[in-house]
């Protein structure tokens, strides 16, 4: 069964009565809006409010807000500039409903559209059909075409967002100069068997002419309970937007342009009643549109409708948008004129600010530039020097410079450090704190200058003074000595003695310069480093200290492999570390105590944990993190499973003699067990650094005391 419903849309009735223009254009009884839609003249509500009664619309107040109609179709918007009107039009549909297992009913709804004074836009619309067994037809009095779409299943249809090329939907363009169309169906396109099969997953098909790019295909449009009709919300469920071209068609085309006093005048027509307006031929079909002249904006169909554009005010209100549209070069000032604007050059310049060359300086640019540069340079140098002095003084006072200077600590200026390091030309190390540069004091003593590159919270002055005082006064053979500091920067720069051979990390792990280390040398390095940390932890006075960044990279070696613990960048007073749970350590995460990470509390036992990792590096010659493996985790696991960590020991320590190898293995086992104790999760089970020193000395004594080991006394 087929039902065919025809909807007739008269867009504007051709009326022979020519009403005066003023009757609609300026009549206060003619509303300028209907609901949310503007109604620009020549359109109006009723014949008396439209141009010659030929562009009449109606406003339906039964809706809230009211809706604007042309004929039986709702108007979405009207554009004077492009000569376009967008309306809502009906969707044609065809649905198959089964009656029983062998028969069914096909219900078809076809729609047509016929307009006068309007044309269906060929460039802004397209014909679309949706379905899985569909042949939709589009025809007019002089045109006939169709669109086929099919899909054997929903899974075989186009994907959501794909172009409509025939799998679930199809689209085709329409020709120009159409004033009537009808969207219908070919009921004999497929047999009943195909309809029954497709009905199970796509019972309905839809077809319509609508605005280009309005429709995006979705597979759910083919499904019964998610049909295409549900796309349109709570308004008329079967309507889609269509773009119409309108023009003043009663007077034919624009008259030709005329030549007056050698200048070509813009053509005008009867509908273009505003001054500073002209007509242009319609882009589709016969007729014309009215436009405001260049430099004017508004409604050219209304007397006085085209008003001057104030380009200068627009430039001020929205520079990003209008400065390119209305250029006015630097060195000029914008002045508005009727239909245009001028850019007058400022004092001392000449030319045209709107031109390509703009406003040029009257005086030679080079002379002005030289004088201006000299004055600005002198002032800038003075300001920079003054600001730098103020900043340096601020940092000097903030960092306790007066107090430290009175205590006899060597204070360097920022300029002195630049000279000492030859403007930081020789970097010798880098860490989380920043970089270390080599320098020379008095052309003799070589030093290391630590220059921070990271920002952090600055210690209160009293705490910082105590920290620097501690580092300056502490004296131990196995600790890098602080020679002085510079307090004229945000984070003070520190000057240390230079230790020539580099870090233990490089000696152990550098691939470029592998250094063979005997067991005695490794013990000497371990004992010296441990003694330095024990000395720091038990330093005489009211407060003990922690290092905060113990690792092989911070244990430096001189030419005879004497270790010196360095990098006190993370060192803080124990009392401060214990008092503030958020006290932050900027250390290598491979060495940081897990208990500190969990609790935020850093103690001497946190240094013990880090030193345990260093001990493992010494006996295995593996980095704390190698590949995806963690040395502490692997070693502890090996000790639990096999009772020792022998399969991880560095084989270079072993001697060829079996008795020596056996003795070395026992010593390594004791060092490994000591390292495991240092890594205990319960900090109370970890030894102190003093206990670590004593146990390492016992290991050394065992290795040196047994003559069978034949360890050289010089190494012991």
XYZ file of C-alpha atoms in Angstrom, residues 44-622:
579
model
C 8.185 41.653 5.950
C 5.155 40.343 7.844
C 2.238 40.730 5.445
C 1.998 42.441 2.050
C 2.182 46.002 3.376
C 5.508 45.338 5.143
C 7.312 43.684 2.195
C 8.666 45.093 -1.062
C 5.691 45.503 -3.454
C 3.935 42.795 -1.402
C 6.033 40.160 -3.177
C 8.199 39.116 -0.201
C 5.520 38.528 2.375
C 6.059 36.267 5.394
C 3.869 35.213 8.321
C 4.671 34.999 12.031
C 3.016 32.114 13.862
C 2.461 33.163 17.495
C 1.057 29.798 18.562
C 4.640 28.748 19.319
C 6.850 30.039 22.107
C 8.916 31.736 20.871
C 6.944 32.573 17.685
C 8.118 31.052 14.392
C 8.554 32.731 11.008
C 6.994 31.073 7.939
C 7.144 31.460 4.184
C 4.081 29.616 2.905
C 3.898 26.392 4.977
C 7.606 26.200 5.739
C 9.432 27.574 8.771
C 12.157 30.140 8.056
C 15.420 29.712 9.960
C 17.225 32.876 8.785
C 17.480 35.409 5.924
C 20.766 36.904 4.665
C 20.883 40.244 2.811
C 24.580 39.908 1.949
C 24.374 36.503 0.212
C 20.733 36.641 -0.927
C 19.898 33.382 0.859
C 17.022 32.092 2.977
C 17.174 28.900 5.007
C 13.908 27.031 5.566
C 12.805 23.679 6.967
C 11.399 21.162 4.449
C 9.776 17.766 4.829
C 11.616 14.412 4.600
C 10.245 11.694 2.332
C 10.138 8.212 3.844
C 9.355 4.610 2.876
C 8.786 1.955 5.579
C 8.101 -1.774 5.272
C 5.905 -3.440 7.910
C 5.424 -7.256 7.879
C 1.850 -8.540 8.131
C 2.862 -12.158 8.505
C 5.795 -14.387 7.578
C 5.051 -14.157 3.839
C 3.563 -10.685 3.312
C 4.057 -7.084 4.344
C 2.974 -3.497 3.655
C 5.177 -0.720 2.274
C 4.165 2.800 3.357
C 5.632 5.620 1.269
C 5.535 9.355 1.982
C 6.720 11.609 -0.849
C 7.126 15.391 -0.664
C 7.392 18.200 -3.177
C 8.364 21.853 -3.077
C 7.456 24.697 -5.431
C 8.581 28.290 -4.983
C 8.266 31.635 -6.739
C 10.717 34.537 -6.489
C 13.034 31.909 -5.015
C 15.345 29.226 -6.419
C 16.675 26.101 -4.739
C 20.412 26.750 -4.311
C 22.514 24.341 -6.382
C 25.783 25.237 -4.632
C 24.457 25.005 -1.069
C 22.234 21.904 -1.208
C 22.504 18.228 -2.103
C 20.172 15.253 -2.513
C 20.544 12.515 0.134
C 18.964 9.060 0.508
C 19.308 6.746 3.530
C 18.484 3.018 3.657
C 19.634 -0.499 2.851
C 17.309 -1.318 -0.090
C 16.501 2.072 -1.545
C 16.037 3.824 -4.894
C 15.044 7.446 -4.167
C 14.049 9.755 -7.038
C 14.382 13.527 -7.406
C 12.465 15.210 -10.211
C 11.188 18.576 -11.374
C 9.446 19.815 -14.481
C 12.735 19.751 -16.401
C 14.939 17.350 -14.429
C 14.935 13.724 -13.299
C 17.570 11.798 -11.341
C 17.892 9.221 -8.589
C 20.143 7.784 -5.900
C 20.622 4.100 -4.996
C 21.814 2.874 -1.592
C 22.067 -0.671 -0.247
C 23.719 -2.756 2.475
C 23.520 -6.497 3.110
C 23.847 -5.942 6.858
C 24.473 -3.147 9.343
C 28.069 -4.310 9.688
C 28.565 -3.894 5.921
C 27.149 -0.351 5.880
C 29.413 2.701 5.850
C 31.010 3.604 9.170
C 29.775 6.562 11.212
C 31.002 9.806 9.680
C 31.903 8.250 6.297
C 30.804 9.959 3.086
C 27.546 8.761 1.537
C 28.705 6.686 -1.433
C 25.985 4.026 -1.548
C 26.594 1.826 1.503
C 23.679 2.827 3.730
C 23.388 6.299 2.242
C 24.005 8.090 -1.061
C 24.276 11.735 -2.103
C 24.253 13.615 -5.395
C 24.330 17.249 -6.486
C 21.367 19.107 -7.960
C 21.259 21.418 -11.009
C 20.691 25.169 -10.954
C 17.573 27.268 -11.547
C 15.200 24.787 -9.928
C 11.991 26.298 -8.548
C 10.173 23.007 -7.978
C 11.242 19.539 -6.849
C 9.570 16.306 -5.797
C 11.234 13.522 -3.781
C 9.591 10.138 -4.558
C 10.319 6.403 -4.499
C 10.590 3.546 -6.974
C 8.292 1.004 -5.335
C 9.366 -1.711 -7.801
C 13.106 -1.390 -7.114
C 13.367 -4.703 -5.249
C 11.254 -7.821 -4.802
C 9.396 -8.768 -1.646
C 12.063 -11.272 -0.595
C 14.704 -8.534 -0.427
C 12.376 -6.237 1.500
C 11.708 -8.937 4.085
C 15.427 -9.604 4.531
C 16.373 -5.910 4.854
C 13.357 -5.126 7.069
C 14.908 -7.032 9.949
C 17.704 -4.469 10.390
C 16.600 -1.442 8.294
C 12.813 -1.147 8.012
C 12.705 2.488 6.766
C 14.356 4.585 4.073
C 14.544 8.394 3.959
C 15.287 10.939 1.221
C 15.536 14.726 1.172
C 17.210 17.760 -0.383
C 19.070 19.636 2.357
C 21.912 22.012 3.085
C 25.335 20.604 2.166
C 27.369 19.059 4.996
C 24.324 19.188 7.284
C 23.886 15.419 7.381
C 26.543 13.072 8.828
C 25.819 9.385 8.376
C 25.377 7.150 11.436
C 24.543 3.442 11.328
C 21.856 3.905 13.953
C 19.865 5.897 11.332
C 19.143 2.512 9.689
C 17.801 0.813 12.852
C 14.095 0.674 13.708
C 14.316 2.000 17.274
C 16.971 4.569 16.432
C 15.483 5.740 13.151
C 16.612 8.809 11.252
C 13.483 10.713 12.314
C 14.795 10.952 15.890
C 17.597 13.288 14.815
C 15.313 16.310 14.930
C 14.556 16.627 18.662
C 11.230 17.943 19.874
C 10.500 20.068 16.804
C 8.867 18.817 13.589
C 10.551 15.466 13.417
C 10.638 15.128 9.619
C 12.099 18.486 8.546
C 15.597 19.358 7.338
C 17.269 22.709 6.505
C 17.179 23.800 2.837
C 18.916 26.875 1.349
C 16.989 29.049 -1.144
C 18.397 31.840 -3.312
C 16.286 34.989 -3.371
C 16.644 38.160 -5.446
C 14.623 41.111 -6.772
C 13.298 39.408 -9.878
C 10.421 41.728 -10.878
C 12.757 44.307 -12.546
C 14.997 41.901 -14.462
C 18.754 42.480 -14.334
C 20.824 45.462 -13.159
C 21.188 48.270 -15.696
C 24.692 48.709 -17.163
C 27.222 50.950 -15.395
C 27.486 54.557 -16.585
C 30.552 56.694 -17.148
C 30.457 60.073 -15.423
C 33.348 62.531 -15.616
C 35.685 59.719 -16.603
C 34.732 57.554 -13.616
C 32.624 54.388 -13.797
C 29.528 54.751 -11.618
C 28.022 51.745 -9.880
C 24.639 50.671 -11.340
C 21.505 51.119 -9.274
C 17.935 49.807 -9.468
C 14.488 50.628 -8.134
C 14.832 48.400 -5.043
C 18.191 49.943 -4.027
C 16.708 53.027 -2.375
C 19.476 53.827 0.139
C 22.156 56.322 -0.770
C 25.602 54.750 -1.105
C 24.109 51.524 -2.483
C 24.219 49.692 -5.831
C 22.862 46.581 -7.471
C 24.594 43.347 -8.553
C 23.143 40.642 -10.756
C 21.961 37.508 -8.953
C 24.412 34.589 -9.056
C 21.566 32.135 -9.747
C 18.708 32.909 -12.115
C 17.629 36.319 -13.336
C 17.195 39.377 -11.076
C 19.501 41.350 -8.838
C 20.516 42.059 -5.248
C 21.306 45.381 -3.598
C 24.584 45.952 -1.754
C 25.931 48.867 0.252
C 28.848 50.656 -1.406
C 32.397 50.050 -0.205
C 32.914 51.632 3.202
C 29.211 51.382 4.131
C 27.165 48.724 5.884
C 23.462 48.124 6.515
C 20.258 47.506 4.541
C 20.370 48.978 0.998
C 16.643 48.277 0.486
C 15.732 50.898 3.133
C 16.086 54.662 2.780
C 19.219 55.662 4.688
C 19.920 52.008 5.415
C 23.599 52.058 4.347
C 25.663 53.802 7.022
C 29.336 54.672 7.129
C 31.760 52.124 8.587
C 34.030 53.761 11.169
C 37.146 51.748 10.377
C 39.235 53.564 12.996
C 36.863 52.636 15.836
C 36.751 49.039 14.637
C 40.574 48.893 14.710
C 40.525 50.047 18.331
C 37.692 47.744 19.426
C 39.143 44.532 17.979
C 42.745 44.960 16.718
C 43.271 41.266 15.995
C 40.325 41.149 13.608
C 40.349 44.575 11.968
C 43.972 45.804 11.789
C 44.669 43.507 8.823
C 41.335 44.339 7.189
C 41.906 48.091 7.578
C 45.699 48.551 7.616
C 47.215 51.743 8.996
C 51.014 51.689 9.156
C 53.144 52.542 12.175
C 53.959 56.218 12.536
C 50.466 57.243 11.396
C 47.088 58.068 12.954
C 43.746 56.777 11.665
C 41.016 59.305 10.728
C 37.545 58.223 9.561
C 36.041 59.697 6.351
C 32.650 59.034 4.661
C 32.960 55.631 3.038
C 36.671 55.358 3.771
C 39.460 56.292 6.213
C 42.831 58.031 6.117
C 46.117 57.323 7.854
C 47.861 60.671 8.386
C 51.565 60.558 9.134
C 52.691 61.716 12.568
C 55.055 64.601 13.235
C 58.490 63.988 11.738
C 57.175 61.583 9.092
C 55.749 61.880 5.593
C 53.952 59.642 3.104
C 50.704 57.637 3.191
C 50.050 55.425 6.192
C 47.723 53.226 4.092
C 50.309 52.671 1.359
C 52.815 49.871 1.073
C 55.723 52.109 2.070
C 53.815 53.705 4.963
C 55.051 56.843 6.703
C 58.754 57.495 6.243
C 60.959 59.494 8.594
C 61.836 63.002 7.389
C 65.234 62.841 9.048
C 67.658 60.036 8.101
C 66.779 56.887 9.949
C 70.405 56.065 10.619
C 71.002 59.357 12.454
C 67.925 58.916 14.640
C 68.854 55.289 15.249
C 72.408 56.148 16.316
C 71.302 58.843 18.770
C 68.418 56.789 20.115
C 70.564 53.673 20.457
C 73.267 55.548 22.319
C 70.824 57.153 24.756
C 68.917 53.931 25.311
C 72.132 51.926 25.731
C 73.517 54.316 28.345
C 70.260 54.326 30.272
C 69.863 50.546 29.954
C 73.409 49.889 31.160
C 72.911 52.185 34.121
C 69.587 50.565 35.008
C 70.940 47.015 34.551
C 74.033 47.687 36.680
C 71.940 49.327 39.371
C 69.325 46.561 39.385
C 72.051 43.914 39.476
C 73.737 45.585 42.433
C 70.427 45.775 44.285
C 69.661 42.140 43.507
C 73.141 40.997 44.564
C 72.868 42.950 47.826
C 69.425 41.487 48.430
C 70.710 37.924 47.951
C 73.855 38.657 49.993
C 71.792 39.831 52.974
C 69.171 37.116 52.468
C 71.865 34.417 52.526
C 73.433 35.736 55.741
C 76.433 37.336 54.065
C 77.253 39.716 56.919
C 77.152 36.931 59.505
C 79.282 34.515 57.438
C 81.811 37.221 56.608
C 82.206 38.093 60.280
C 82.935 34.408 61.030
C 85.952 34.385 58.731
C 84.431 32.327 55.916
C 85.835 33.131 52.469
C 83.267 35.142 50.516
C 83.658 35.440 46.729
C 81.812 37.947 44.559
C 79.985 36.845 41.439
C 82.558 38.642 39.277
C 85.429 36.872 41.064
C 83.891 33.465 40.306
C 83.477 34.408 36.641
C 87.192 35.212 36.540
C 88.182 32.084 38.517
C 86.234 29.821 36.129
C 87.024 31.824 32.974
C 83.300 32.566 32.659
C 82.330 28.967 33.441
C 84.138 27.649 30.366
C 85.254 24.241 31.726
C 82.398 22.062 33.035
C 83.582 18.957 34.870
C 80.335 17.537 36.225
C 76.565 17.827 36.319
C 73.867 16.619 38.678
C 70.361 17.305 39.880
C 71.580 20.472 41.623
C 73.227 21.992 38.524
C 76.741 22.026 37.060
C 80.305 21.979 38.433
C 83.020 24.041 36.739
C 86.798 23.877 37.128
C 88.605 27.052 38.128
C 91.939 28.330 39.433
C 92.637 30.558 42.453
C 95.760 32.763 42.318
C 96.942 30.894 39.205
C 97.895 27.919 41.366
C 95.219 26.088 43.332
C 92.603 24.342 41.221
C 89.054 24.401 42.556
C 85.565 23.147 41.691
C 82.746 25.738 41.581
C 79.265 24.363 42.048
C 76.637 26.477 40.276
C 72.978 25.592 40.897
C 70.570 25.588 37.963
C 67.400 24.501 39.748
C 65.039 26.509 41.902
C 63.843 25.392 45.281
C 62.745 26.594 48.687
C 65.425 28.690 50.357
C 66.424 27.742 53.891
C 65.785 30.332 56.579
C 68.865 32.522 57.071
C 69.894 31.059 60.423
C 69.687 27.478 59.149
C 71.630 28.321 55.972
C 74.368 30.085 57.953
C 74.693 27.047 60.227
C 74.903 24.729 57.193
C 77.637 26.741 55.449
C 79.531 27.142 58.698
C 79.430 23.369 59.219
C 80.707 22.610 55.715
C 83.458 25.227 55.994
C 84.726 24.131 59.386
C 84.347 20.376 59.150
C 87.705 18.749 58.617
C 88.229 15.141 57.566
C 90.669 13.442 55.233
C 87.878 11.765 53.330
C 85.618 14.820 52.855
C 85.893 17.399 50.086
C 86.824 20.693 51.730
C 84.675 23.802 51.243
C 86.963 26.764 50.457
C 84.313 29.497 50.281
C 81.045 30.611 48.742
C 79.367 33.321 46.679
C 76.198 34.750 48.217
C 75.213 37.211 45.476
C 72.928 34.751 43.657
C 69.496 33.305 44.438
C 71.031 29.938 45.359
C 74.609 30.480 46.656
C 77.529 29.078 44.650
C 80.048 26.957 46.557
C 83.807 26.655 45.963
C 85.425 23.285 46.828
C 88.878 21.792 46.512
C 89.295 19.931 43.230
C 89.647 16.130 43.407
C 91.423 15.146 40.155
C 90.553 11.522 39.360
C 86.790 11.933 39.234
C 84.039 9.962 40.872
C 83.907 6.365 42.058
C 81.004 5.888 39.643
C 83.226 6.689 36.662
C 86.054 4.476 37.940
C 83.671 1.536 38.422
C 81.353 1.896 35.446
C 83.033 3.959 32.734
C 83.389 1.938 29.556
C 86.070 4.267 28.170
C 88.580 3.854 31.013
C 88.137 0.573 32.891
C 90.299 0.686 36.035
C 91.186 -2.611 37.700
C 90.448 -2.441 41.417
C 91.743 -5.005 43.900
C 89.785 -6.080 46.956
C 92.135 -4.048 49.180
C 91.544 -0.896 47.098
C 87.794 -1.354 47.236
C 87.934 -1.865 50.990
C 90.044 1.272 51.394
C 87.518 3.286 49.365
C 84.584 1.855 51.340
C 86.238 2.467 54.743
C 87.323 6.018 53.892
C 83.847 6.943 52.632
C 82.162 5.343 55.638
C 84.496 7.191 58.031
C 83.577 10.501 56.390
C 79.851 9.836 56.783
C 80.296 8.592 60.360
C 82.263 11.740 61.151
C 79.455 13.862 59.698
C 76.751 11.986 61.632
C 78.637 12.276 64.940
C 80.009 15.809 64.412
C 80.538 17.534 67.769
C 77.957 20.145 68.643
C 74.281 20.532 69.337
C 73.189 19.185 65.965
C 74.233 16.210 63.854
C 74.215 16.307 60.049
C 73.090 14.055 57.240
C 74.453 14.018 53.709
C 71.191 13.402 51.832
C 72.670 12.303 48.485
C 75.110 9.443 49.122
C 75.990 7.667 45.861
C 79.061 6.523 43.952
C 78.895 9.672 41.849
C 79.426 11.785 44.980
C 82.483 9.865 46.201
C 85.489 11.437 44.506
C 88.932 9.814 44.228
C 92.310 11.475 44.143
C 95.267 10.080 42.212
C 96.088 7.431 44.857
C 92.379 6.382 45.113
C 91.817 8.092 48.472
C 88.043 8.669 48.642
C 86.523 12.067 49.403
C 82.799 12.434 49.981
C 81.377 15.414 48.084
C 78.142 17.176 47.146
C 76.534 18.555 50.251
C 73.813 20.121 48.091
C 71.248 17.937 49.827
C 72.900 18.069 53.274
C 70.732 19.551 56.022
C 70.749 19.567 59.805
C 69.260 16.389 61.263
C 67.123 18.424 63.634
C 65.611 20.244 60.639
C 65.116 17.035 58.681
C 63.323 15.409 61.602
C 61.243 18.484 62.438
C 59.780 19.023 58.982
C 58.201 15.935 57.389
C 58.086 17.688 53.989
C 61.844 18.397 53.957
C 62.935 17.545 50.426
C 66.054 15.658 49.313
C 67.132 16.157 45.687
C 68.923 12.827 45.335
C 69.259 9.980 42.825
C 66.121 7.814 43.194
C 68.186 4.631 42.780
C 69.861 5.394 46.128
C 67.047 7.099 48.070
C 65.765 5.327 51.194
C 62.247 3.882 50.502
C 61.297 4.723 54.105
C 62.000 8.406 53.362
C 59.852 8.244 50.211
C 56.947 6.854 52.257
C 57.280 8.999 55.386
C 59.104 12.121 54.207
C 61.446 11.859 57.222
C 65.176 11.728 56.467
C 67.597 10.483 59.164
C 71.177 9.216 59.468
C 69.810 5.732 58.699
C 68.672 7.064 55.291
C 72.350 7.786 54.525
C 73.141 4.240 55.725
C 70.675 2.823 53.155
C 72.324 4.797 50.328
C 75.792 3.667 51.457
C 74.558 0.063 51.350
C 73.855 0.537 47.627
C 77.412 1.917 47.170
C 78.836 -1.188 48.891
C 76.959 -3.376 46.424
C 78.400 -1.372 43.527
C 81.917 -1.927 44.934
C 81.616 -5.711 45.172
C 79.524 -6.323 41.999
C 80.730 -3.498 39.742
C 77.111 -3.078 38.622
